[in-house]
Coordinates of C-alpha atoms in Angstrom, one line a residue:
Chain U
M1 CA 0.0 -0.2 0.0
I2 CA 1.3 3.4 -0.9
E3 CA 0.3 6.3 1.4
I4 CA 1.1 9.9 0.5
Q5 CA 0.2 12.2 3.4
N6 CA 0.4 15.8 3.4
V7 CA 3.3 15.9 0.9
C8 CA 4.8 19.2 0.1
K9 CA 7.7 19.6 -2.1
T10 CA 9.6 22.8 -2.7
Y11 CA 12.8 23.0 -4.9
E12 CA 15.8 24.9 -3.9
N13 CA 14.9 27.7 -6.6
G14 CA 11.8 28.1 -4.6
T15 CA 9.3 26.2 -7.0
R16 CA 6.5 24.7 -5.1
A17 CA 6.0 21.4 -7.1
L18 CA 3.7 19.8 -4.5
R19 CA 1.3 21.3 -2.2
N20 CA -0.3 19.1 0.6
V21 CA -0.9 16.0 -1.5
N22 CA -2.7 13.1 -0.1
I23 CA -3.2 10.0 -2.1
E24 CA -3.9 6.4 -0.9
I25 CA -3.1 3.4 -3.3
E26 CA -4.0 -0.1 -2.0
D27 CA -2.2 -3.2 -3.1
G28 CA -3.0 -4.3 -6.6
E29 CA -4.7 -1.2 -7.8
F30 CA -4.2 0.1 -11.2
V31 CA -4.2 4.1 -10.9
F32 CA -3.6 6.8 -13.4
I33 CA -1.9 10.0 -12.2
M34 CA -2.9 12.7 -14.5
G35 CA -2.0 16.2 -15.1
R36 CA -0.4 19.0 -17.3
S37 CA 3.2 19.6 -17.7
G38 CA 4.2 21.4 -14.5
S39 CA 1.7 20.1 -12.5
G40 CA 3.9 17.9 -10.1
K41 CA 3.4 14.4 -11.5
T42 CA 7.1 13.8 -12.1
T43 CA 8.1 15.2 -8.6
L44 CA 5.8 12.6 -7.3
F45 CA 7.4 9.9 -9.3
K46 CA 10.7 11.0 -8.2
L47 CA 9.6 11.1 -4.4
L48 CA 8.4 7.6 -5.0
M49 CA 11.5 6.5 -6.3
K50 CA 13.4 8.2 -3.5
E51 CA 15.4 10.3 -6.1
A52 CA 14.2 13.4 -4.3
E53 CA 13.5 14.2 -0.6
L54 CA 10.0 15.7 0.2
T55 CA 9.8 19.1 2.1
S56 CA 7.2 18.0 4.5
G57 CA 4.7 15.3 5.0
K58 CA 5.2 11.7 4.7
I59 CA 5.1 8.7 2.0
L60 CA 4.7 5.3 3.3
V61 CA 5.2 2.3 0.9
N62 CA 4.0 -0.9 2.5
D63 CA 4.5 0.5 5.7
M64 CA 8.2 2.0 5.0
D65 CA 8.6 5.4 5.7
L66 CA 10.7 6.8 2.9
Q67 CA 11.8 9.9 4.8
K68 CA 13.3 7.9 7.4
M69 CA 14.9 5.2 5.1
P70 CA 18.5 4.7 5.4
R71 CA 20.6 5.6 2.3
R72 CA 22.1 2.1 2.1
Y73 CA 18.4 0.7 2.1
V74 CA 17.6 2.7 -1.0
P75 CA 18.7 0.1 -3.5
K76 CA 16.7 -2.6 -1.7
Y77 CA 13.8 -0.5 -1.7
R78 CA 14.1 0.3 -5.4
R79 CA 14.1 -3.4 -6.1
K80 CA 10.6 -3.4 -4.9
L81 CA 9.6 -1.1 -7.6
G82 CA 9.6 -1.5 -11.3
V83 CA 10.2 1.7 -13.4
V84 CA 9.1 2.5 -17.0
F85 CA 10.1 5.6 -18.8
Q86 CA 8.6 7.6 -21.8
D87 CA 12.0 7.5 -23.6
F88 CA 12.4 3.5 -22.7
R89 CA 15.9 4.0 -21.6
L90 CA 17.4 0.5 -23.1
L91 CA 21.0 -0.1 -23.4
R92 CA 21.5 0.4 -27.2
D93 CA 24.7 -1.8 -27.2
R94 CA 22.7 -4.9 -25.7
N95 CA 20.1 -6.9 -27.4
V96 CA 16.6 -7.6 -26.0
F97 CA 17.6 -10.6 -23.8
E98 CA 20.6 -8.5 -22.3
N99 CA 18.7 -5.5 -21.6
V100 CA 16.2 -7.6 -19.5
A101 CA 18.9 -9.8 -17.9
F102 CA 20.8 -6.4 -17.1
A103 CA 18.1 -5.8 -14.4
Q104 CA 18.6 -9.2 -12.7
R105 CA 22.5 -8.9 -13.3
V106 CA 22.7 -5.7 -11.2
V107 CA 21.0 -6.9 -8.6
G108 CA 23.3 -10.1 -8.2
A109 CA 21.0 -12.7 -9.5
S110 CA 22.7 -16.0 -10.5
T111 CA 23.1 -16.8 -14.2
R112 CA 21.0 -19.8 -13.8
S113 CA 18.0 -17.9 -12.6
I114 CA 18.8 -15.1 -15.3
R115 CA 18.3 -17.9 -17.9
Q116 CA 15.2 -19.1 -16.6
S117 CA 13.2 -15.9 -16.0
V118 CA 14.2 -13.6 -18.7
P119 CA 12.6 -16.0 -21.5
E120 CA 9.5 -16.5 -19.3
M121 CA 9.3 -12.6 -19.1
L122 CA 9.9 -11.9 -22.7
K123 CA 7.1 -14.4 -23.3
L124 CA 4.7 -12.5 -21.0
V125 CA 5.3 -9.2 -23.1
G126 CA 5.1 -11.1 -26.3
L127 CA 8.8 -10.9 -27.4
S128 CA 10.1 -14.2 -27.5
S129 CA 11.1 -14.5 -30.8
K130 CA 13.1 -11.1 -30.7
Y131 CA 15.2 -11.7 -27.9
K132 CA 18.4 -11.3 -30.1
S133 CA 17.4 -7.8 -31.5
L134 CA 19.1 -4.8 -30.6
P135 CA 16.6 -1.8 -29.3
Q136 CA 17.2 0.1 -32.6
Q137 CA 15.9 -2.7 -34.6
L138 CA 12.4 -2.7 -32.8
S139 CA 9.4 -0.3 -33.1
G140 CA 8.5 2.1 -30.3
G141 CA 5.9 -0.2 -28.8
E142 CA 8.3 -3.3 -28.8
Q143 CA 11.1 -1.2 -27.1
Q144 CA 8.6 -0.1 -24.2
R145 CA 7.6 -3.8 -23.9
V146 CA 11.4 -4.7 -23.4
A147 CA 11.3 -1.8 -20.6
I148 CA 8.1 -3.1 -19.1
A149 CA 10.0 -6.7 -19.1
R150 CA 13.1 -5.1 -17.5
A151 CA 10.9 -3.3 -14.8
L152 CA 9.1 -6.7 -14.0
I153 CA 12.1 -9.2 -14.2
N154 CA 12.8 -8.7 -10.4
R155 CA 8.9 -9.3 -9.6
P156 CA 8.5 -6.0 -8.0
E157 CA 5.4 -5.0 -5.9
V158 CA 4.7 -1.9 -7.7
L159 CA 5.2 -0.7 -11.3
L160 CA 5.7 3.0 -11.7
A161 CA 5.2 4.1 -15.2
D162 CA 6.2 7.7 -16.4
E163 CA 4.3 8.6 -19.3
P164 CA 5.0 5.0 -20.8
T165 CA 3.0 5.8 -23.9
G166 CA 4.0 9.3 -24.6
N167 CA 6.5 8.3 -27.5
L168 CA 3.9 5.9 -29.0
D169 CA 1.2 6.0 -31.6
H170 CA -2.3 5.5 -30.6
E171 CA -2.2 1.7 -31.5
N172 CA 1.0 0.9 -29.7
A173 CA -0.2 2.9 -26.7
I174 CA -3.4 1.0 -26.4
E175 CA -1.2 -2.3 -26.7
I176 CA 1.1 -1.2 -24.0
M177 CA -1.9 -0.2 -21.8
K178 CA -3.4 -3.7 -22.1
L179 CA -0.2 -5.2 -21.2
L180 CA 0.0 -3.1 -18.1
E181 CA -3.5 -4.2 -17.3
Q182 CA -2.6 -7.8 -17.7
I183 CA 0.3 -7.2 -15.4
N184 CA -1.9 -5.7 -12.8
R185 CA -4.2 -8.6 -13.2
L186 CA -1.3 -10.7 -12.0
G187 CA -1.2 -8.9 -8.8
T188 CA 1.2 -5.9 -9.4
T189 CA 0.2 -2.6 -8.3
V190 CA 0.4 -0.3 -11.2
V191 CA 0.9 3.7 -11.1
V192 CA 0.9 5.3 -14.5
I193 CA 1.7 8.9 -14.8
T194 CA 0.1 10.4 -17.8
H195 CA -1.4 13.5 -19.7
S196 CA -3.3 11.6 -22.0
Q197 CA -7.0 11.9 -21.5
E198 CA -7.7 9.5 -24.3
I199 CA -5.8 6.5 -22.7
V200 CA -7.3 7.3 -19.4
S201 CA -10.7 7.5 -20.6
K202 CA -10.4 4.1 -22.5
M203 CA -9.1 2.0 -19.5
G204 CA -11.6 3.2 -17.1
K205 CA -9.4 2.9 -13.9
R206 CA -8.9 5.2 -11.0
V207 CA -7.7 8.6 -12.1
I208 CA -6.0 11.2 -9.6
K209 CA -5.6 14.5 -11.3
L210 CA -2.9 17.0 -10.2
E211 CA -3.0 20.6 -10.9
K212 CA -0.3 23.2 -9.8
G213 CA 1.0 20.6 -7.4
Q214 CA -2.4 19.9 -5.9
V215 CA -4.8 16.9 -6.1
V216 CA -7.9 18.2 -7.7
S217 CA -9.8 15.1 -8.2
D218 CA -9.8 11.4 -7.5
S219 CA -12.3 9.3 -9.5
R220 CA -12.3 6.6 -6.5
A221 CA -13.1 9.4 -3.8
E222 CA -15.9 10.7 -6.1
E223 CA -17.4 7.3 -6.7
Q224 CA -17.4 6.6 -3.0
A225 CA -19.1 10.0 -2.3
D226 CA -21.7 9.3 -5.0
S227 CA -22.5 5.8 -3.8
Chain G
M1 CA 29.3 -11.7 -4.0
R2 CA 28.5 -14.3 -6.4
I3 CA 31.2 -15.5 -8.8
S4 CA 29.1 -14.6 -11.8
T5 CA 28.5 -10.9 -10.4
F6 CA 32.5 -10.7 -9.9
F7 CA 32.9 -11.8 -13.5
Y8 CA 30.1 -9.5 -14.8
C9 CA 32.0 -6.6 -13.0
L10 CA 35.3 -7.6 -14.6
K11 CA 33.8 -8.0 -18.3
Q12 CA 32.1 -4.5 -17.8
G13 CA 35.7 -3.1 -16.8
V14 CA 37.3 -4.7 -19.8
K15 CA 34.3 -3.4 -22.0
N16 CA 34.8 0.1 -20.6
I17 CA 38.5 -0.1 -21.6
C18 CA 37.7 -1.4 -25.1
R19 CA 34.9 1.4 -25.7
N20 CA 37.4 4.0 -24.7
I21 CA 40.3 2.3 -26.0
W22 CA 42.4 5.4 -26.8
F23 CA 41.7 7.1 -23.8
S24 CA 42.7 4.0 -22.0
L25 CA 45.9 3.4 -24.1
A26 CA 47.0 7.3 -23.3
S27 CA 46.1 6.5 -19.6
V28 CA 48.4 3.3 -19.8
A29 CA 51.2 5.2 -21.6
T30 CA 51.2 8.0 -19.4
I31 CA 51.0 6.0 -16.4
S32 CA 53.8 3.5 -17.8
A33 CA 56.0 6.5 -18.4
C34 CA 55.4 7.9 -14.9
I35 CA 56.1 4.6 -13.3
F36 CA 59.1 4.1 -15.6
L37 CA 60.5 7.5 -14.4
F38 CA 59.7 6.3 -10.9
C39 CA 61.7 3.1 -11.2
L40 CA 64.3 4.9 -12.9
F41 CA 64.6 7.4 -10.3
F42 CA 64.1 4.6 -7.6
S43 CA 67.1 2.7 -9.0
I44 CA 69.4 5.7 -9.1
V45 CA 68.4 6.9 -5.8
A46 CA 69.0 3.4 -4.4
N47 CA 72.3 3.0 -6.2
V48 CA 73.4 6.2 -4.9
Q49 CA 72.4 5.3 -1.4
Y50 CA 74.1 2.1 -1.8
M51 CA 77.3 3.7 -3.0
V52 CA 77.3 6.4 -0.5
H53 CA 76.7 3.6 2.3
N54 CA 79.6 1.9 0.9
V55 CA 81.9 4.9 1.0
E56 CA 80.7 5.8 4.5
S57 CA 81.7 2.5 5.7
T58 CA 85.3 3.3 4.9
V59 CA 85.3 6.5 6.6
G60 CA 86.3 5.7 10.2
I61 CA 87.3 7.6 13.4
T62 CA 90.8 6.7 14.9
V63 CA 90.9 6.9 18.6
L64 CA 94.3 7.1 20.3
F65 CA 95.1 6.8 23.9
D66 CA 97.3 8.3 26.6
E67 CA 100.8 6.6 26.3
S68 CA 100.6 5.8 30.0
L69 CA 97.6 3.4 29.7
T70 CA 98.4 -0.3 29.3
E71 CA 96.9 -2.5 26.5
D72 CA 94.3 -3.9 28.9
Q73 CA 93.2 -0.7 30.1
I74 CA 92.5 0.5 26.5
K75 CA 90.7 -2.6 25.8
G76 CA 88.6 -1.8 28.8
I77 CA 87.8 1.5 27.4
G78 CA 87.2 -0.1 23.9
T79 CA 84.5 -2.4 25.3
E80 CA 82.7 0.7 26.7
I81 CA 82.8 2.3 23.5
A82 CA 81.4 -0.7 21.7
S83 CA 78.3 -0.4 23.5
R84 CA 77.2 2.6 21.8
P85 CA 74.4 1.9 19.4
E86 CA 76.1 4.4 16.8
I87 CA 78.9 2.2 16.4
R88 CA 78.9 -0.6 13.4
S89 CA 82.4 -2.0 14.0
M90 CA 85.5 -1.4 15.8
K91 CA 89.0 -2.5 15.4
F92 CA 91.7 -2.6 17.8
V93 CA 95.2 -1.9 16.3
S94 CA 98.1 -2.4 18.6
A95 CA 101.4 -0.3 18.7
Q96 CA 103.1 -3.3 16.9
E97 CA 100.5 -3.7 14.3
A98 CA 100.4 0.2 13.8
W99 CA 104.2 0.1 13.0
D100 CA 104.0 -2.9 10.7
S101 CA 101.5 -1.3 8.8
F102 CA 103.4 2.0 8.6
K103 CA 106.7 0.1 7.6
K104 CA 104.7 -1.7 4.9
Q105 CA 103.3 1.6 3.6
Y106 CA 106.9 3.8 3.7
F107 CA 109.6 1.5 3.6
E108 CA 108.4 -1.0 1.0
G109 CA 111.4 -1.9 -1.1
M110 CA 113.7 -0.4 1.5
E111 CA 113.3 -2.5 4.6
E112 CA 116.8 -2.0 5.8
L113 CA 115.9 1.5 6.5
A114 CA 113.3 0.4 9.2
D115 CA 115.8 -2.1 10.4
G116 CA 117.3 0.7 12.9
F117 CA 114.0 0.9 14.6
E118 CA 113.7 -3.0 15.2
Q119 CA 114.1 -2.9 18.9
D120 CA 112.6 0.5 19.6
N121 CA 109.1 0.8 18.0
P122 CA 108.7 4.4 17.2
L123 CA 105.0 4.3 17.6
A124 CA 105.0 2.6 21.0
G125 CA 102.0 3.9 23.0
S126 CA 100.1 4.4 19.8
S127 CA 97.6 1.5 20.1
S128 CA 94.3 2.6 18.8
Y129 CA 90.9 1.9 17.9
E130 CA 89.4 2.2 14.3
I131 CA 85.7 3.1 14.6
Y132 CA 83.1 2.6 11.9
L133 CA 79.6 4.1 12.4
N134 CA 76.0 2.9 11.1
D135 CA 75.4 6.3 10.0
L136 CA 78.1 9.0 9.2
S137 CA 75.6 11.8 10.4
E138 CA 75.9 10.9 13.7
Q139 CA 79.7 11.3 13.8
P140 CA 79.9 14.7 15.6
Q141 CA 78.2 13.6 18.7
V142 CA 80.2 10.4 18.7
V143 CA 83.4 12.3 18.4
E144 CA 82.3 14.6 21.3
Y145 CA 81.6 11.4 23.3
L146 CA 85.2 10.1 22.5
Q147 CA 86.9 13.3 23.3
G148 CA 85.2 13.4 26.8
I149 CA 86.6 9.8 27.7
E150 CA 89.4 9.9 30.2
G151 CA 92.8 8.3 28.8
V152 CA 91.7 9.6 25.2
R153 CA 94.7 11.5 23.8
Q154 CA 93.4 12.3 20.4
V155 CA 90.4 11.5 18.0
N156 CA 91.3 11.8 14.3
Y157 CA 88.4 12.1 11.9
S158 CA 87.4 13.5 8.4
N159 CA 84.6 15.9 9.1
T160 CA 84.3 17.0 5.5
A161 CA 83.8 13.4 4.2
A162 CA 81.2 12.9 6.8
A163 CA 79.4 16.2 6.0
G164 CA 79.6 15.7 2.3
L165 CA 78.2 12.3 2.2
T166 CA 75.4 13.1 4.6
S167 CA 74.3 16.0 2.4
V168 CA 74.4 13.8 -0.6
N169 CA 72.4 11.5 1.0
K170 CA 69.7 14.1 2.1
M171 CA 69.7 15.8 -1.0
V172 CA 69.1 12.5 -2.9
G173 CA 66.2 11.7 -0.6
L174 CA 64.7 15.1 -0.9
L175 CA 64.9 15.3 -4.7
S176 CA 63.3 11.8 -4.9
L177 CA 60.3 12.6 -2.8
V178 CA 59.4 15.9 -5.0
I179 CA 59.7 13.9 -8.2
I180 CA 57.7 11.1 -6.9
G181 CA 55.2 13.3 -5.6
V182 CA 54.8 15.2 -8.9
L183 CA 54.7 11.9 -10.8
L184 CA 51.9 10.7 -8.5
A185 CA 49.9 13.7 -9.1
V186 CA 50.2 13.6 -12.8
S187 CA 49.3 9.9 -12.9
V188 CA 46.1 10.5 -10.3
F189 CA 45.0 13.3 -12.8
L190 CA 45.2 11.1 -15.8
I191 CA 43.4 8.1 -14.5
N192 CA 40.9 10.5 -13.1
N193 CA 40.3 11.7 -16.7
T194 CA 39.9 8.5 -18.2
I195 CA 37.6 7.4 -15.5
S196 CA 35.4 10.7 -16.0
V197 CA 35.2 9.9 -19.9
A198 CA 34.2 6.2 -19.1
A199 CA 31.6 7.4 -16.6
A200 CA 30.0 10.1 -18.9
F201 CA 29.9 7.4 -21.5
R202 CA 27.9 5.2 -19.1
K203 CA 25.8 7.6 -17.5
Q204 CA 22.7 6.4 -18.9
E205 CA 23.5 2.7 -17.9
S206 CA 24.7 4.0 -14.5
Q207 CA 21.2 5.8 -14.1
I208 CA 19.1 2.9 -14.9
M209 CA 21.3 0.6 -12.6
R210 CA 20.6 3.1 -10.0
L211 CA 16.9 3.2 -10.6
I212 CA 16.4 -0.6 -10.6
G213 CA 18.2 -1.1 -7.4
A214 CA 21.9 -1.8 -8.0
T215 CA 24.0 -0.9 -5.0
N216 CA 26.8 1.7 -5.0
F217 CA 29.3 -1.3 -5.3
M218 CA 27.7 -2.5 -8.3
I219 CA 27.6 0.5 -10.1
R220 CA 31.0 1.5 -9.2
A221 CA 32.8 -1.9 -9.6
P222 CA 33.3 -1.9 -13.4
F223 CA 34.8 1.6 -13.3
I224 CA 37.3 0.5 -10.5
V225 CA 38.1 -2.6 -12.4
E226 CA 38.8 -0.4 -15.5
G227 CA 41.0 1.8 -13.3
V228 CA 42.9 -1.1 -11.6
M229 CA 43.7 -2.8 -14.9
I230 CA 45.0 0.4 -16.6
G231 CA 47.0 1.0 -13.5
M232 CA 48.2 -2.7 -13.5
A233 CA 49.2 -2.5 -17.1
G234 CA 50.8 0.9 -16.6
A235 CA 53.0 -0.8 -14.0
V236 CA 53.9 -4.1 -15.9
I237 CA 55.0 -2.3 -19.1
P238 CA 57.8 -0.1 -17.2
L239 CA 58.7 -3.1 -15.0
V240 CA 59.6 -5.2 -18.2
A241 CA 61.4 -2.3 -19.7
M242 CA 63.4 -1.7 -16.2
F243 CA 64.5 -5.1 -16.0
F244 CA 66.4 -5.0 -19.2
L245 CA 67.5 -1.4 -19.1
Y246 CA 68.9 -2.0 -15.4
T247 CA 70.6 -5.3 -16.3
K248 CA 72.1 -3.8 -19.5
S249 CA 73.1 -0.5 -17.8
V250 CA 74.9 -2.3 -14.9
V251 CA 77.0 -4.4 -17.3
Y252 CA 77.7 -1.6 -19.4
L253 CA 78.6 0.8 -16.5
M254 CA 80.9 -1.7 -15.0
D255 CA 82.7 -2.6 -18.3
R256 CA 83.1 1.1 -19.6
F257 CA 84.3 2.4 -16.3
R258 CA 86.1 -0.6 -15.0
I259 CA 88.8 1.7 -13.7
L260 CA 86.4 3.0 -11.3
S261 CA 85.1 -0.2 -10.2
N262 CA 86.2 0.4 -6.6
M263 CA 84.0 3.3 -6.3
F264 CA 80.9 2.1 -8.3
Y265 CA 79.1 -0.5 -6.3
F266 CA 75.6 -1.4 -8.0
I267 CA 73.0 -3.3 -6.1
P268 CA 72.4 -6.9 -8.0
V269 CA 69.2 -6.8 -10.1
K270 CA 68.2 -9.7 -8.2
E271 CA 68.3 -7.7 -5.0
I272 CA 66.5 -4.5 -6.3
Y273 CA 64.1 -5.9 -9.0
P274 CA 61.7 -7.5 -6.4
I275 CA 61.4 -4.4 -4.4
M276 CA 60.7 -2.6 -7.6
I277 CA 57.9 -5.0 -8.8
V278 CA 56.2 -4.6 -5.5
V279 CA 56.6 -0.8 -5.3
A280 CA 55.4 -0.3 -9.2
L281 CA 52.6 -2.7 -8.7
V282 CA 51.4 -0.8 -5.5
L283 CA 51.8 2.3 -7.4
G284 CA 50.0 1.4 -10.6
V285 CA 47.2 -0.4 -8.9
G286 CA 46.8 2.1 -6.1
I287 CA 46.7 4.9 -8.5
G288 CA 44.1 3.0 -10.4
F289 CA 42.2 2.1 -7.4
F290 CA 41.9 5.3 -5.6
G291 CA 41.8 7.5 -8.9
S292 CA 38.6 5.7 -10.2
F293 CA 37.3 5.3 -6.7
F294 CA 37.1 9.0 -6.0
T295 CA 36.4 10.0 -9.6
I296 CA 33.2 7.6 -9.7
R297 CA 32.3 8.8 -6.2
K298 CA 31.7 12.4 -7.5
Y299 CA 29.8 11.2 -10.5
L300 CA 27.5 8.6 -9.3
R301 CA 25.6 9.3 -6.3
V302 CA 22.8 7.2 -5.2

């Protein structure tokens, strides 16, 4: 469970990126965090990744208080999260298999376990036949699938995706969203940061809207209020 | 750490070197040059000190005693002197031995001239001690001590030789420190540059590693491997060159300046080379390790 309580973030230059943000995300949920550029989405993503420190408030991920987390524990914490970026961030000098294996390699997994789990993951994202291809030989949608496979290979509890469809055409974007939905059905909590109203409307999931660093609407809260 | 992880880091380190092959080669070449100069200087310093030490061992102090003292009393004083820590060796020269040596030196070929003194040793009462010190720089205090002993008539010593040799030793030591310091600084700067380039090259990879939960060690290890390998290569090349250069130089100098062979004492390659190997490898690997460690620390913060 992710609990974001009264979180404020002000950068050193005085920019107030988040103002008193309160969000609760249950285990196994699929949530969109929506907003325009500068609404604070990426800051929230960075705070969840423990890439930036919050100014005030509290973030709890599975009862772990991120502010109190010692630096040496940060790598371990990040292994519980899978991350997907708009620009895929694949290693261009390594093929699909090596890109996915990379995530396991850097956390010290054995070669045996890598040989076993990478093909399974490539099968899940539908890229079994392209394991030898280099990223530049793949379409945008396929590259994003590799990135998703890499994010999932260490079996994270939460998948954080920052504008995962930002660089894709409509068709590929829908495919990626379907894949994320499938991953969510397997039990992983999925948090997608996006500005695409079209995608959000099509998926029919919980949507939290940010504007000028504040939560302006939360579809779940509205549903609860309606019922 | 798993063996597979170790080999992974090693492989990535080698890949780093290959990716920036020209930078890596430039670093190896410069570290080689620095360590070569270091080894060259080291062997010069070591040999100069070795020669100075050899010369020092021939510079002695002669202590002459009052004529009224018996040989036993002189030997008693000798035992007292020998207990001083500064003394490396001592030799008692009796009056007869002194006369025999004098005769040999000055009456060689004209022994009949010395026959007149056969019954009357002109150096009677000139029993003495020849004293050699561990460190010639301690000569002034030892001389002062000897002059203060009751029964000592005269202390002969060469002040200029002692002062000269001591200052040569000090100068060579100081010069070596300065040069070694400069060479080390240059090498660290170079390794720093190479690792910075490698870090910039792999910035995205390091960022991804950081975000998927790689530890600092895992992110830094390939760069440290790269630094250590460059440092090691930078040490091995000059070591091989120095072995041949040193061996050939000693043979050449001994042959060319045979006339001065009594003055030139070179440390045998078997003695100096193991020290050189250890020093050069420690330097090379040390420069590589610390250079890359601190550079990468600056570049990659978790």
